GROMACS .gro file of C-alpha atoms in nm:
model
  306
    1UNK     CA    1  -0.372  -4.410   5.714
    2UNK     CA    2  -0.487  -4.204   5.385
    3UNK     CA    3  -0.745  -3.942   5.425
    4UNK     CA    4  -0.886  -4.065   5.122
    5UNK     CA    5  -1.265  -4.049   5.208
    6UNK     CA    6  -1.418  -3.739   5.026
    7UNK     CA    7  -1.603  -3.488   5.260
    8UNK     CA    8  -1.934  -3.462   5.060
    9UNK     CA    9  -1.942  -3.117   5.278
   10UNK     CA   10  -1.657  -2.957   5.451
   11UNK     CA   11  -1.751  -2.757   5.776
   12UNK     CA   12  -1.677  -2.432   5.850
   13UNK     CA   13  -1.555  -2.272   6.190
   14UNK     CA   14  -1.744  -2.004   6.386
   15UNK     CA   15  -1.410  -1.813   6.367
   16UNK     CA   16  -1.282  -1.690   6.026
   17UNK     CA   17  -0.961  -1.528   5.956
   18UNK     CA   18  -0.772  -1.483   5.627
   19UNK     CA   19  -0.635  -1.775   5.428
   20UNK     CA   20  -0.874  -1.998   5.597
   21UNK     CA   21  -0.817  -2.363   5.427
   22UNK     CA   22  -1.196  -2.453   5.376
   23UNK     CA   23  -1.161  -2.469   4.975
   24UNK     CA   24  -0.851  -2.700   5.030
   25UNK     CA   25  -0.947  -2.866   5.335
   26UNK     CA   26  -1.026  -3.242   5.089
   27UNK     CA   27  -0.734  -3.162   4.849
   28UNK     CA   28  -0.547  -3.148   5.147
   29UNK     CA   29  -0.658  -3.472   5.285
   30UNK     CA   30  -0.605  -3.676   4.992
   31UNK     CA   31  -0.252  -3.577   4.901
   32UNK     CA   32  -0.133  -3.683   5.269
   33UNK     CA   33  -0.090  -4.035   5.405
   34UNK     CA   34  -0.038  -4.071   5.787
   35UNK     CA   35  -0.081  -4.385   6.061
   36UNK     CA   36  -0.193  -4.172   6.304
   37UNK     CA   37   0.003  -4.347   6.553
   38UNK     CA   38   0.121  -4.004   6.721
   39UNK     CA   39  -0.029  -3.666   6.730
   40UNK     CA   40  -0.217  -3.413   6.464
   41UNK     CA   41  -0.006  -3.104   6.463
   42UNK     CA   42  -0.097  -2.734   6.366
   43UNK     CA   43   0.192  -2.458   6.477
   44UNK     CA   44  -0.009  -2.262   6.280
   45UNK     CA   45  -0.403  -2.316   6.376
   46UNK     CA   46  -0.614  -2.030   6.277
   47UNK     CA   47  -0.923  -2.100   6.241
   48UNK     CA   48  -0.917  -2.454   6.253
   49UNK     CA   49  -1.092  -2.586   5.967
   50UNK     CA   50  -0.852  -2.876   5.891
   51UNK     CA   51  -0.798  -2.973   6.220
   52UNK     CA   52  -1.164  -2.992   6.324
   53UNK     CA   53  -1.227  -3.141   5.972
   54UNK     CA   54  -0.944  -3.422   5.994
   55UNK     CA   55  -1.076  -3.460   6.388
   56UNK     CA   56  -0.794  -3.660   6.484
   57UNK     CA   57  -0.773  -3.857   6.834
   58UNK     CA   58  -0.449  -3.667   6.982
   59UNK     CA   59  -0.356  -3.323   6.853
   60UNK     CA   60  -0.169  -3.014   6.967
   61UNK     CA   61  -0.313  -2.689   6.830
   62UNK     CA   62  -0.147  -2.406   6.891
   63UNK     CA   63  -0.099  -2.050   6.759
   64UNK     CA   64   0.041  -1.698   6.854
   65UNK     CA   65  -0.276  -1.496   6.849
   66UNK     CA   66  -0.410  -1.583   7.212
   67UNK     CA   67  -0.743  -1.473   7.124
   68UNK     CA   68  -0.840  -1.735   6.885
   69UNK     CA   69  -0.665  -2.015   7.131
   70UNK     CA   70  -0.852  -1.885   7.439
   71UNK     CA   71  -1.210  -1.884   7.183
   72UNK     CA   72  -1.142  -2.276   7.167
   73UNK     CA   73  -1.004  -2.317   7.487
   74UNK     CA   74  -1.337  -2.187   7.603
   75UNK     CA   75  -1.530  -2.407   7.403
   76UNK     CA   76  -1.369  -2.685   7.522
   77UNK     CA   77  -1.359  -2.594   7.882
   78UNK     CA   78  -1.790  -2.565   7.845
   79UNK     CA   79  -1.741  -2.211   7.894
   80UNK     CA   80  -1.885  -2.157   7.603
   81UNK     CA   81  -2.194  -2.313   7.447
   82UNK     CA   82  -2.446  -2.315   7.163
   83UNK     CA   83  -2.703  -2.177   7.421
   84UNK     CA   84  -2.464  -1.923   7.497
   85UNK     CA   85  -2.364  -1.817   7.137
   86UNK     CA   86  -2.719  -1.768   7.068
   87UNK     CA   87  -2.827  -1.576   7.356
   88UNK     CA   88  -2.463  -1.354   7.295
   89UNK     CA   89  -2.572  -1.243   6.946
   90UNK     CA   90  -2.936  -1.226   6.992
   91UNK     CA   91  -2.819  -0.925   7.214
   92UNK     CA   92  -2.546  -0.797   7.110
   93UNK     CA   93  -2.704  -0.815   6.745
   94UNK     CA   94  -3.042  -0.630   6.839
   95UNK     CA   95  -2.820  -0.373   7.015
   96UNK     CA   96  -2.566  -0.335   6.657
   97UNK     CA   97  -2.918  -0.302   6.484
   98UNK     CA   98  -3.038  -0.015   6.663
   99UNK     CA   99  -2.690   0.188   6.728
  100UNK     CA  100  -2.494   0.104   6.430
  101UNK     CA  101  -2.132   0.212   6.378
  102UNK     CA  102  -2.128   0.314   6.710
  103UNK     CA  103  -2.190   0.016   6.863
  104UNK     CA  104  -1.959  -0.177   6.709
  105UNK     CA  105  -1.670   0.012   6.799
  106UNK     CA  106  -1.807   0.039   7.132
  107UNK     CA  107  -1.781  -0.367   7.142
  108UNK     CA  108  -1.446  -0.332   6.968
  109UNK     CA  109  -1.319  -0.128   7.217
  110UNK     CA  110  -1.449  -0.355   7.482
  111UNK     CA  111  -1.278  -0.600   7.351
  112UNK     CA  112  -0.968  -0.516   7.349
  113UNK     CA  113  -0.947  -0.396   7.719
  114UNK     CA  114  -1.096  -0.738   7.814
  115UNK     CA  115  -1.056  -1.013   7.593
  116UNK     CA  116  -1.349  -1.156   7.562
  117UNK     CA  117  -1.410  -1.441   7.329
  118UNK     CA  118  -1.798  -1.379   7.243
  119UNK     CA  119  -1.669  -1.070   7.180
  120UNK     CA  120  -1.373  -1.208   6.911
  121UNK     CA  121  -1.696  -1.385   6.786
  122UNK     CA  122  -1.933  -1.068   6.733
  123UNK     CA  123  -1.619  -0.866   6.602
  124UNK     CA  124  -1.530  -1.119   6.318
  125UNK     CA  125  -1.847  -1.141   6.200
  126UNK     CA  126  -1.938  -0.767   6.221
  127UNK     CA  127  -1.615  -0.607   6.119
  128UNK     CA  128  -1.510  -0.507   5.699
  129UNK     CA  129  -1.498  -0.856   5.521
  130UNK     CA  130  -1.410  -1.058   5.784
  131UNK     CA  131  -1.084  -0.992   5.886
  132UNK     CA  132  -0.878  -1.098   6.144
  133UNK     CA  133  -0.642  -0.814   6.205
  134UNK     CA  134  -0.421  -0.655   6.490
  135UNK     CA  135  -0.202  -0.363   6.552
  136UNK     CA  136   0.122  -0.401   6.688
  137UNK     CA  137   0.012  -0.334   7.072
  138UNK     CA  138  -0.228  -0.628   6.957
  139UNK     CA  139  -0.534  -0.461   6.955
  140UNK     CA  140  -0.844  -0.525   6.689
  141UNK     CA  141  -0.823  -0.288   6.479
  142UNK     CA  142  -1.058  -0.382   6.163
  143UNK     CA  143  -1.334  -0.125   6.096
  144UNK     CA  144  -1.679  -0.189   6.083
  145UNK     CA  145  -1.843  -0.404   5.775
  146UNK     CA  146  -2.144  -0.179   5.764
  147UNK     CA  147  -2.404  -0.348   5.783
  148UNK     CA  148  -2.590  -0.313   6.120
  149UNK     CA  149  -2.851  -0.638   6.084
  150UNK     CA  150  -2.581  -0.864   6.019
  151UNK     CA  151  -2.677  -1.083   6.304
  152UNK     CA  152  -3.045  -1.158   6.160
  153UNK     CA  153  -3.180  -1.493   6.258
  154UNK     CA  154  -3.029  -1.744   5.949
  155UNK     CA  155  -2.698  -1.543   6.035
  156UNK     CA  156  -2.686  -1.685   6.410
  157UNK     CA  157  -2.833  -1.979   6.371
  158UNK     CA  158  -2.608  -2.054   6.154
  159UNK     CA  159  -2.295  -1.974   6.354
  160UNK     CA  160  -2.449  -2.171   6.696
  161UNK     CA  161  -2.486  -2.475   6.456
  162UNK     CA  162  -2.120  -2.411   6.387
  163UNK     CA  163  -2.055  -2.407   6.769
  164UNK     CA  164  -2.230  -2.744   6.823
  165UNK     CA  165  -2.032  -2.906   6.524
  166UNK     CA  166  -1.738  -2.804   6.702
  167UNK     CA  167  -1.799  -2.891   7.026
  168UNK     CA  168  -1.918  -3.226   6.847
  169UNK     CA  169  -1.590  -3.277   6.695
  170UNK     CA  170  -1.400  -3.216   7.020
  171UNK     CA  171  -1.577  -3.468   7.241
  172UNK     CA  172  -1.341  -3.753   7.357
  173UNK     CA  173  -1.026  -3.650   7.163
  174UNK     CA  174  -0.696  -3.514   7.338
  175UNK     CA  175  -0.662  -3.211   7.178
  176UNK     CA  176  -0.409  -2.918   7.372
  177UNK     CA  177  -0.488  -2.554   7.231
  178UNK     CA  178  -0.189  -2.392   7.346
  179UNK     CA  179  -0.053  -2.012   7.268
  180UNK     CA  180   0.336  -2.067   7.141
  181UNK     CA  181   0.538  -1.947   6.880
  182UNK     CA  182   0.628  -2.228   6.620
  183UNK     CA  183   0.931  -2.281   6.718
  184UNK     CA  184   0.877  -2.420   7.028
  185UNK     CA  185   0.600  -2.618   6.835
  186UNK     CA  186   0.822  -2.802   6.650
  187UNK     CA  187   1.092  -2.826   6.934
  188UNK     CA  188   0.825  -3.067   7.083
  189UNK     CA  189   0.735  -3.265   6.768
  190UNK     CA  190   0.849  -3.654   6.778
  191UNK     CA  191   0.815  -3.981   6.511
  192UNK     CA  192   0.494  -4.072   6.491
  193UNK     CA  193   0.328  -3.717   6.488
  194UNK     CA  194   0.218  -3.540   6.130
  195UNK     CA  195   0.255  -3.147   6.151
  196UNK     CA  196  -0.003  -2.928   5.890
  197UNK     CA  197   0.217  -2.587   5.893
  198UNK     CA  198   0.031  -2.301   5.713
  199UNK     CA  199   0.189  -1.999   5.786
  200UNK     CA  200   0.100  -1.643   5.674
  201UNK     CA  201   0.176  -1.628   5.312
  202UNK     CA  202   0.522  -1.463   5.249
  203UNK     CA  203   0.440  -1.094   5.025
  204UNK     CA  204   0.111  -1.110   5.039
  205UNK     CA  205  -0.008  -0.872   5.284
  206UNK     CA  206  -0.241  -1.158   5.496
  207UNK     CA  207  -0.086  -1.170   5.798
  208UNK     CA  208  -0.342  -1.177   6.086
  209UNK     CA  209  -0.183  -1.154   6.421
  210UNK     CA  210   0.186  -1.101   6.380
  211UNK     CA  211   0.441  -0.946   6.072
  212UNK     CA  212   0.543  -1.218   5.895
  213UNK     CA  213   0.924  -1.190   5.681
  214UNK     CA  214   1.131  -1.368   5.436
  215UNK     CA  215   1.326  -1.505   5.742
  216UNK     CA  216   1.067  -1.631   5.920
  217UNK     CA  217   0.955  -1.834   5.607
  218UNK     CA  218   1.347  -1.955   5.534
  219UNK     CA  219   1.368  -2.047   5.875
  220UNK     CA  220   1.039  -2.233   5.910
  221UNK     CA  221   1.140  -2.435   5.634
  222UNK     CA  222   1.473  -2.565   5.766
  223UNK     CA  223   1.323  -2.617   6.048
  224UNK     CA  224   1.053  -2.850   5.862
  225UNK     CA  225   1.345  -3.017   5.659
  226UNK     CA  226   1.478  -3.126   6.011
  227UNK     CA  227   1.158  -3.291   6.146
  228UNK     CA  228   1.191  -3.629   6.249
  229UNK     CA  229   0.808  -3.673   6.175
  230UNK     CA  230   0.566  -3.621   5.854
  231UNK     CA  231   0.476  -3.258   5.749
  232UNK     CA  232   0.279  -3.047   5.504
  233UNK     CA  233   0.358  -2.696   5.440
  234UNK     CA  234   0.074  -2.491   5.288
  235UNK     CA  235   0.201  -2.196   5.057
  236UNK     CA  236   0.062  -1.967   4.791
  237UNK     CA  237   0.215  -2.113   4.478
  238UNK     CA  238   0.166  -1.833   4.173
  239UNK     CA  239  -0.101  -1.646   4.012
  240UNK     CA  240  -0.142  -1.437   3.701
  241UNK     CA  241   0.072  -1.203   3.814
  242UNK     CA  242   0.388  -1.426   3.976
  243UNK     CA  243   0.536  -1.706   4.091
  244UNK     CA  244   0.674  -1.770   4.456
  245UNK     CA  245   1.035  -1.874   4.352
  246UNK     CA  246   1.136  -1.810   4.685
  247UNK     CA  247   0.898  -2.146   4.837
  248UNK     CA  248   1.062  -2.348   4.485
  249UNK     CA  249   1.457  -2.259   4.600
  250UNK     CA  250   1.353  -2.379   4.983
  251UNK     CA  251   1.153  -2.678   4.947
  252UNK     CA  252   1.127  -2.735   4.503
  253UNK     CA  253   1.358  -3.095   4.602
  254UNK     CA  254   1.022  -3.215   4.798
  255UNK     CA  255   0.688  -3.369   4.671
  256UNK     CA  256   0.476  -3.081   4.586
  257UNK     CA  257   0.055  -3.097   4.497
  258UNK     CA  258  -0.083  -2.795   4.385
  259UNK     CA  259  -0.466  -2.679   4.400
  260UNK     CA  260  -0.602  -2.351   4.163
  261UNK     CA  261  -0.890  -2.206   4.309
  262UNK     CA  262  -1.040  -1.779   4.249
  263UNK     CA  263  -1.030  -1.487   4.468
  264UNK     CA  264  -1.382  -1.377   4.548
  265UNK     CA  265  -1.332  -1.064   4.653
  266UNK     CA  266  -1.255  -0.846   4.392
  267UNK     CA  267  -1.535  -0.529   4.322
  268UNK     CA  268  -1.525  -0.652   3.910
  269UNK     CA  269  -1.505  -0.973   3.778
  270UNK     CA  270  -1.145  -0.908   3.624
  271UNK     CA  271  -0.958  -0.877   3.961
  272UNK     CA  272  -1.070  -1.189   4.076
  273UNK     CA  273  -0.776  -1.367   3.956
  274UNK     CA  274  -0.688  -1.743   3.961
  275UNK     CA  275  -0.469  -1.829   4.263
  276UNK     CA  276  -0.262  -2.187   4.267
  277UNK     CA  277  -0.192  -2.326   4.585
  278UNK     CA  278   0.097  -2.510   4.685
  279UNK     CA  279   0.132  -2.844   4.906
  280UNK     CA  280   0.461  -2.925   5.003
  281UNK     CA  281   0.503  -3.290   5.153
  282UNK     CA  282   0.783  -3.458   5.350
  283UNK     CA  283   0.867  -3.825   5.120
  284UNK     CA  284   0.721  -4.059   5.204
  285UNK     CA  285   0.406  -3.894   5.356
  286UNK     CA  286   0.252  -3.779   5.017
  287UNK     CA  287  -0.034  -4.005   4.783
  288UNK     CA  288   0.127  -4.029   4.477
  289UNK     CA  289  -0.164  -3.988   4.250
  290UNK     CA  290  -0.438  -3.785   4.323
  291UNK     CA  291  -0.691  -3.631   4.097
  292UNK     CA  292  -0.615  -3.247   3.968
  293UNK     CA  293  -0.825  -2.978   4.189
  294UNK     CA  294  -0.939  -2.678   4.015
  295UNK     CA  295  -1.191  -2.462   4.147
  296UNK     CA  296  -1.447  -2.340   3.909
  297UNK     CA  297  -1.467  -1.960   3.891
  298UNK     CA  298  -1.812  -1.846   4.035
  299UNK     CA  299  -1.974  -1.496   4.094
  300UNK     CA  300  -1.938  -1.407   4.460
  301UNK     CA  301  -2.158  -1.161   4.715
  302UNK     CA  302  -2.021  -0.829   4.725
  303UNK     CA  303  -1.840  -0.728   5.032
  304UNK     CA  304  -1.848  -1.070   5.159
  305UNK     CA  305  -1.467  -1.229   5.209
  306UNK     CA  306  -1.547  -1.571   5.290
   0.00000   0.00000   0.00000
């Protein structure tokens, strides 16, 4: 099987976190072939854009940061619903409205003595561009975005809609959203399956849950090198700047795609630099030809990330 059908629109995920793939998520799918005759699998999930894109039948998504795998794990159980979302933020927004600041640390703070998932929600949508980001006793610690109506009424209907389509996309498939290192991920992986890895990006300060070294990455790729199933590694290539020599030296003997698309996020038009992406395939696995992807620079809202 060949993802080869262009998504006229890619879908986003109510949860957001650095590096988030929805730029790549088509490039992706046409530079992979896969018979689907085993299991989708993301060590690595985030927020989930390609998997819920993709929508295989069988899939194993795990990751370390147990608060975005117990945010799905509740939408999957019905513990969390469109209905809910919308009656959440209504509330929580009016109340962020009319306190401010204050409030939002005051949900922050809730949140990390409990754990709850509306409260991951509220958080990564409130919180300075959008980041996902945790200490090292794994507490939230991203200040507050300023801006106190951020939840007006396009803004939440917007994100319930983006519950639904995710609870649409889950219906009838056997998906496991599991909290586990990587390793053990790929302990489990057999023929047949096809594992996305996208890892934090080695030296470039995006890590989101856990620190993220030169070791790790060396030792994630062996470990992909071993697989007795397909792969795809996802990897920041260069930019104006540098190159990643250390991703060519690991993996430069595979088939590798590459996608250039812009950082948005830069206060003046000249830091927001051209990025190239990096798609590193296991042979056999890759489509030989596909078209070149390069994103268009465009002029972005200030302050927003994504």
């Amino acid at each position: 099987m060949v993802f080869s059908k262009y998504l006229d629109r890619v879908h986003a995920p109510p949860i957001k976190c650095q590096g988030i793939k929805t730029k790549l998520v088509n490039f992706i799918r046409e530079s992979i072939k896969w018979n689907e005759n085993g299991r989708w699998i993301e060590p690595f999930l985030g927020s989930g854009v390609l998997l819920f894109n993709i929508a295989p039948t069988e899939a194993i998504a795990a990751d370390i940061n147990p608060h975005i795998v117990k945010f799905y794990q509740s939408i999957q159980a019905g513990k969390i619903t469109s209905n809910a979302v919308l009656e959440y933020l209504e509330v929580e927004g009016s109340l962020l409205k009319q306190k401010g600041e204050q409030y939002y640390y005051e949900v922050r703070d809730r949140f990390n003595r409990t754990g709850a998932p509306l409260d991951l929600l509220f958080l990564n949508r409130a919180c300075f561009n959008g980041v996902m980001r945790f200490n090292q006793r794994g507490k939230f610690n991203v200040p507050f975005g300023h801006k106190p109506d951020r939840f007006r009424k396009a803004h939440v209907t917007k994100i319930v809609n983006q519950v639904k389509w995710v609870i649409r996309v889950m219906e009838g498939k056997k998906w496991v959203f599991r909290c586990s290192d990587w390793r053990e991920i790929l302990r489990e992986c057999k023929e047949g399956d096809f594992v996305y890895v996208d890892p934090p990006y080695y030296g470039r300060h995006t890590d989101y849950y856990n620190k993220w070294s030169r070791n790790d990455l060396v030792e994630l790729a062996h470990a992909c090198k071993a697989l007795s199933c397909g792969f795809a590694l996802s990897m920041w290539n260069k930019n104006v700047f540098r190159k990643d020599e250390l991703l060519w030296r690991l993996l430069g003997d595979l088939p590798i795609h590459t996608f250039q698309h812009f950082y948005h996020v830069g206060p003046t038009e000249s830091l927001r630099h051209p990025m190239e992406e990096a798609l590193v395939i296991k042979p056999g696995f890759e489509v030989k030809e596909i078209a070149p992807y390069i994103e268009r620079p465009k002029q972005p809202v200030l302050g927003e990330y994504f």
